[in-house]
Structures are given as structure tokens and as C-alpha cells.
């Protein structure tokens, strides 16, 4: 496919030949007519290791700057890198390539790119190959994609295929590469909803660049089919190039692995902490790694494979299989830790908050994989110190902050707690599964639910004789499952053949009454030719109000938008042509408006207090209050809540203008950044931006709600409460204006009533409450002592029990509470060969069953069976179980059933 697309004038004019690779069967272009391999792995081994084709060794910063300057000198505009979390898109979580920065808006032609042509070095994160990191010499989870891009339209031609390939060729020759070693391999490209022909640029086995000529977009009605999807022509011809910064540095260095080229300083730090040597000046040691990397590029990635290891040993001198495997296993962990810790630092410093969902899931997965690699290693390696080292080495692209370190501390602590708790849960779950094999779905569930990786499940399962087959690509499967947002159910777009409404709530935001004509009526719904009623949207409830027609007043109880029409729900009689006076319930509108604008102040204050990682995860604005869900890695403290509230109210008192502008997407992003999309990503080219600005910018968002003209119009803001609604997401509930006044009055009334109960002044209330609480606690302790002594007495009264089959049975109904029965049971079963079955007297039947340690009886199972007699249930440990039910009449039967069940098990 695309065969004609590859017949470039550049190839023709410069004497290139089109050959077919005898290894993979794909076509490539070369200056060497005799070349019969495409120079891509696994068709060839890496041929640059120890023998770099570049004329000098180049560092990461030098390579980045060289590339950017090269294209700036060729009239490209340098664009600053984007965050690795794709805030401007709703179809992906993380940036995988530099073109992601401009998809789908610029590549579709709907929005102008930030420059044309442009050049950028974009940090990216790709996790589908995570299981290959450390196994091969080339796979990384994070990297920089250097790219130059041009957007050709019918009105503006920039450059296309010939110039793109020529630029690449010039740069490689300038680097000292022999032209005959540069191979351009034909390869169709698909990504991000777009497609097109591309050439992969290979040198001595390493792909150093991909030159994509994007000219199609995914379209159900398209005539071209690729990988099961249909595509149609794009409005633009987009030059999309990707040059792997780290690969170019590796190619210039010829080190044994890409990790040694990029993470050399970090690897030295890790080895020093572990007390191990990684001496690449040792010829024998270096040769081992070089040969392994060459072989793994051609043979596969599993270094425990005997064929691979045997072949590796045959190339070396003085190595045995055990030494090779041990060395490579240790190196794999070191390389993985070096790679993953850089990715963690990049994700967290760019605003990703570890959690169990979305991009947070991916961050936590990488963190925990790193910790699992660190656990078996002896030494003083600490993840926080390692992240600090990454900030030191890669400070040019990483943003160091105390928040990142705090997140790491929290994640490490959470990991340890999860491991302890998860192991217990899995052990319990595996009981009784002897001989069974755990499914992949079950392994995934153990990881997602309990945080336990299959390798740990396998260790636990060995004691239970349960079969566990851990897939080599398990982490890759997780990354693929959680790597993109769940596709929303695509519903057939409803076509609205309705009259358009002139919208007044933006044009005349202060209008409370307006005259309009009825242009459409259906049962319970009416459309006017113009309206000031705000429809529900953006988390804000709709306006309510009235339509006056003659002497009739018709109530409007809900308003929605369909297409370009404002639909008013009403209960009355109207017909097309009627003239009405619309009137907004202004008190309600202003309450909603104040709470909505307060949301902007709250999130701005939260970002200042908690950090720039704060991102809106949801919001709702009602009349009495509003709520805001934000990404955060721990509970918000009381002091932090007070500070957020203080800053929000300071913005109110500062009387800052609230400006609304309609801006092009490109202009809006340039002025305000991607924080614009806190409330979601609009699809239109023109964005309504609401920003609160004076000398400093406090908040700017793409927002379609109603807002006050000045922050002073909001009135007092009060945070009512906060709560964790899911892992990594905190909810703030607050009120503004009169709602705050009403809330404070309610709190004042509660305080007044409380002081009357205690018969003290307000100032004395804390001390008085504390005194009463302490007295209550002391009385509780005395009561517990009395109950303990009573349980001792009851225990003595219950002895001796009935002896059956060498076991003493203590079976009785007692006038004790649950805690006392447990105390009695514990006391009595401290001696061997005893079973205690107790039921409480009273309206409800509480059951406590226990046995001595030397008896092998699962009392939890006994209780579950017996509790049916009281129409209840229960549980516990094999030694002691408790439960009960509402049918007190069945307690005697329950005890009898329990006794019989125990007898079955001891006979």
C-alpha cells in the first residue's frame, strides 16, 4: 500500500535504489544497490555498539539543542514542550509522540497550529513496552521525541515529502554518517486517529527517526481501510516527524545499552547505593553487555532462554551460564530502576497524581514496579533519593517540587501497607484451591483490587499448591487496559429540526426581563426566538422563572439546550406567534452565578495552597452550595482548608474583574496555558474564556456558565466540608453570598443551643465539652472493668462442660453483650480440648463460637451454618467467630446445630 507515495524526487535525484529486504520482505531505499537487508532489527543486529557512526559523542542537552537549532536555521519556529499529561485532549491520558501536541485540532485543520512550520522536543511516555525495559538495550518508558512539523493546506503550502527526507539526510551526514549506511524503510503509519505513508530511518539496526506524511483521518465513511478502520483524506497534508533524542545520543556514543548512554550518572548513583560495580572500562564486563544487547536485538528479549544464553556464552570467554544469568538479572533491575524513576519524576512533576484511575493508575503502576525491582536488592537505595538524583541530572525538563517528594513518600508508604494487607487477603483467598490454576483475569483482579503483582501471588500460591502462570507481558497488559480513557458509548446524533434561539445571557448578562415570540411548541416545551434563560450545563443547574402571556403567568421549571435552540419546560398553554415576557428568577440566578464564580476562586486558591498538580475532576453548582472535585494524593488538612478559604475570600475583597472573552483556541492556549481545560475540553475553534485577572492571573478557564462581573459581587465564601470520594480525588463543598450567611446563621444557632445544653457561655464551651468527654471516658473504663470481672465470674460458672470424644463442650445462653461473650470464650479456650458455644439472651440472638488452639475446627464455617437458625449470619477466624440474627427464638436450635457440626468434625 502507498507504493506510489514513496517514489520521491529526492530518492531519484540522489541515486537511491528501492530494494526488498530478504529478512522481513518490506521495501527500503538505499544508496547501496547490493544491500539486501533493511537495517532494522531483527533483520540485522545492532552494528553501532562499540563502533558509533557519528563523528563525535553528544550529550542529551547538546543533541536537543543541535536539533532545535538545525531547524530554526531552516525557518522553523521553536515551540516549548507540552506537559506529558495531555490536558488538551479527552481521548488519551499521556503524550506518546510530538504530534500529540497538535492533534486533533491543528491536524484536522479546524485550528491554526502555534507556528507553521515548527520544531519541538517533546517528552513522551509510552508504557506498552514496559515489560521489555531492562531486558533489551533499547526500550524505555519515557523519552523525548524531537519533531519538526509542517501543516500544508490548499491555501498555504509549506513543504512535503522531498524536503522532509532531505532535512533528515542533511542532518545525518552533518553528524558524520556515511550516506550508504542510511536506509529509508517504507512503512504505513497509524496513530491518534490519523494515518499516512511513512519512512523509518535505520542505521546499523537502530531506527533513529520516523518521517510520517499524514494525509488521512479516521472516518466511518472513508474509502481507505487500515487495521480494520476506515480513513478518508485530511484537509491538510501534515509533516509528522519523530526523531528519538535518546537514540541519537546512543548512536553517537555506541555504549552497550541506551541506559548507559542516557542514565550513566543515575546508574552510577544506584550502583554506589547497592555496593555493586558497573565498570564499563572493564573490557570483559563491557563485552558481555554489548554482546547481550546485540543478541537480544536479534534473538528476543528473554535472557533466561537457554538458546540465547548458550549463544551468548559461545561469544565470550571466561563466563559460565550461572554468572551470565546472575549478572544480567541484576543489570536488568538497575536499568529498570534508572528508567522508571525518570518516568516517575516526569509524570509527577508534570501534574499526574498517583491513584487507581486514569493517568494516576499508570503512574502508580510504574512506581510499584520500581519498588518491586528495588525490594530484592541489598543496599540503601531509596526512591525519594533516586527521584532527587533524576531532578539533578535532568533538571532541564523536570520540574522539582516538594509536592513530588511528598507524593513519593505517600506512595511508598501506601505500597508497604497494601503489600501487607494484600498478602493476607490473597493467602486467605487461595485456601481450598489446591491444584487449581489462577486465570489471567483473577491475576489482574488481585493487582487492581489488592495491589498484589502476579509474581507475589505466585510465591504465595506455592505454599497452597495453586498453579500460577505469570505472563511475561503482564505490566504491558495493564498499561494497554488503562492507557486510554474508556470510549464513550457513541449514540446516534440527534438531529434537531428546531428554530434557532438568540441567546441573551451572554450578550446581556444583567437582563432579568425580555420580550420574545413563541416560535415552536410541543407538549410541555416551548422555544422562543430569543431567551435570557440559562440552560443546564457545565455542572450548573438551569434557570427557573416565568413566561407572562397576557394575564397568565406560566412557570418555567427547567431549561435545556438542543443544538442552537433553548427549550423551556413549562406547564401552561402557548401557541406559535404568541408574544411573551420572560422573567428570570433572579435570586436563584444570582445564587447559581455566585457559586459558579466561587468555584473559579476555590480552584485557584487550591492550586496555590496544595500545588500545581491540582486539577478539576468534576464540579456541580446548585443554589445552596457548590462542590468541586480535585486531584490530590492525600486528605486535605484543616489548616489547608482554612488557607484555601482565606485566599478565596481575599480575592473577593480584592474586587478583581471577571472577564469573558471569545478567543481562538490557539490564542487562548498561548495566553493562559492548558489550565484552560480544567472543566473539560471544548470542541469548537472559538472558546469562551472566563478569566479572573488584575496584575496577576488568578484563574482562566474555558467556561460557558454564568459569572459575576467582579469578584466582590460573590460575597463571602465558606468551605462547608471536604471528603475523599475516591482514591486521588478530594471533594470540596462550599457556599457563596447569601448561602454563606444562611449557613453561618445555622451554625450560630447550633452553637447557641449547645451552650444552653451545657449551661455555659460560648467561650467556656470547648473546656466544658472536654471535661464531659473525659468524665464519660473514665466511666466507660470503669464499666469495662466491671464487665471484665463479670465475664470472669460467668466463665467460672459455666464450667465444667460436657465431655464428648475427649473434647469439653461449654454450651449455654448467657446474659452478656457481644464483647463480654468474646472475653468469656477467650478465657475458656485458653486451655486445650475445649469448645465454647454461646448465645446471648434478649431480643436479638448474638452468637460467639470459639475453640482451643489444639483443635482443627473452622468455627467461622460452623457459625455460618448455625446462624441460619436465627435468620442471620456472621464470620471470623477459624478459631473464633461471631454473628447473630433477628430470630431470637432460634438461638437454642442454633446452639444445637453448632454442637452437632463440631461433633462431625472431631469424630
Short mmCIF file of N, CA, C and O in Angstrom, two decimals, residues 22 30 72 79 91 148 177 323 467 470 526 582 589 593 639 674 681 720 775 789 840 843 862:
data_model
loop_
_atom_site.label_atom_id
_atom_site.label_comp_id
_atom_site.label_asym_id
_atom_site.label_seq_id
_atom_site.Cartn_x
_atom_site.Cartn_y
_atom_site.Cartn_z
N UNK A 22 15.39 -9.17 2.38
CA UNK A 22 15.25 -10.63 2.35
C UNK A 22 14.90 -11.18 3.72
O UNK A 22 14.58 -12.36 3.86
N UNK A 30 17.94 2.87 -0.57
CA UNK A 30 19.34 2.90 -0.15
C UNK A 30 20.23 3.34 -1.31
O UNK A 30 19.86 3.20 -2.48
N UNK A 72 15.60 25.67 13.33
CA UNK A 72 15.41 27.12 13.44
C UNK A 72 16.15 27.82 12.32
O UNK A 72 15.66 28.81 11.76
N UNK A 79 8.96 25.65 19.43
CA UNK A 79 7.80 25.62 20.32
C UNK A 79 8.21 24.95 21.62
O UNK A 79 8.86 23.91 21.62
N UNK A 91 -9.14 12.09 24.60
CA UNK A 91 -9.10 10.73 24.06
C UNK A 91 -7.86 9.96 24.49
O UNK A 91 -7.75 8.76 24.23
N UNK A 148 9.93 17.91 13.78
CA UNK A 148 9.62 19.12 13.03
C UNK A 148 8.33 18.85 12.26
O UNK A 148 8.13 17.74 11.73
N UNK A 177 27.62 10.50 9.44
CA UNK A 177 27.18 9.18 8.99
C UNK A 177 27.46 9.01 7.50
O UNK A 177 27.20 9.92 6.70
N UNK A 323 26.83 -17.33 36.01
CA UNK A 323 27.37 -15.98 36.13
C UNK A 323 26.66 -15.02 35.19
O UNK A 323 26.35 -13.88 35.55
N UNK A 467 -1.61 -23.34 41.00
CA UNK A 467 -0.80 -23.08 39.81
C UNK A 467 -0.98 -21.63 39.36
O UNK A 467 -2.11 -21.16 39.19
N UNK A 470 2.52 -16.65 35.23
CA UNK A 470 2.61 -15.19 35.11
C UNK A 470 3.01 -14.82 33.69
O UNK A 470 4.10 -15.20 33.23
N UNK A 526 -41.44 24.80 25.09
CA UNK A 526 -41.62 25.93 24.19
C UNK A 526 -40.25 26.51 23.83
O UNK A 526 -39.34 26.53 24.65
N UNK A 582 -40.52 37.12 29.22
CA UNK A 582 -39.76 36.17 30.05
C UNK A 582 -39.17 36.87 31.25
O UNK A 582 -38.66 37.99 31.14
N UNK A 589 -30.86 32.81 40.02
CA UNK A 589 -29.77 33.00 39.06
C UNK A 589 -28.52 33.52 39.76
O UNK A 589 -27.41 33.04 39.52
N UNK A 593 -24.91 31.92 40.05
CA UNK A 593 -23.80 32.68 39.48
C UNK A 593 -22.68 32.87 40.51
O UNK A 593 -21.49 32.72 40.19
N UNK A 639 -5.93 22.94 58.35
CA UNK A 639 -5.20 24.19 58.13
C UNK A 639 -5.16 24.55 56.65
O UNK A 639 -5.26 25.73 56.29
N UNK A 674 -2.73 25.35 29.41
CA UNK A 674 -3.71 24.26 29.37
C UNK A 674 -4.59 24.20 30.61
O UNK A 674 -5.51 23.38 30.68
N UNK A 681 -12.62 19.75 27.77
CA UNK A 681 -12.04 20.25 26.52
C UNK A 681 -13.16 20.55 25.53
O UNK A 681 -13.84 19.64 25.06
N UNK A 720 -17.67 24.31 53.46
CA UNK A 720 -18.55 23.61 54.39
C UNK A 720 -17.96 22.28 54.84
O UNK A 720 -18.08 21.90 56.00
N UNK A 775 -14.90 12.71 81.49
CA UNK A 775 -15.67 12.01 82.52
C UNK A 775 -16.38 10.80 81.93
O UNK A 775 -16.43 9.72 82.54
N UNK A 789 -14.77 -8.29 84.99
CA UNK A 789 -14.90 -9.12 86.19
C UNK A 789 -16.13 -10.01 86.10
O UNK A 789 -16.13 -11.17 86.53
N UNK A 840 -26.46 -15.03 73.23
CA UNK A 840 -26.91 -14.01 74.18
C UNK A 840 -28.42 -14.05 74.34
O UNK A 840 -29.17 -14.36 73.41
N UNK A 843 -33.65 -9.67 72.83
CA UNK A 843 -34.48 -9.62 71.62
C UNK A 843 -33.75 -10.15 70.40
O UNK A 843 -34.34 -10.78 69.53
N UNK A 862 -18.70 -23.17 61.08
CA UNK A 862 -19.73 -23.66 62.00
C UNK A 862 -20.75 -22.57 62.26
O UNK A 862 -21.97 -22.80 62.24
#
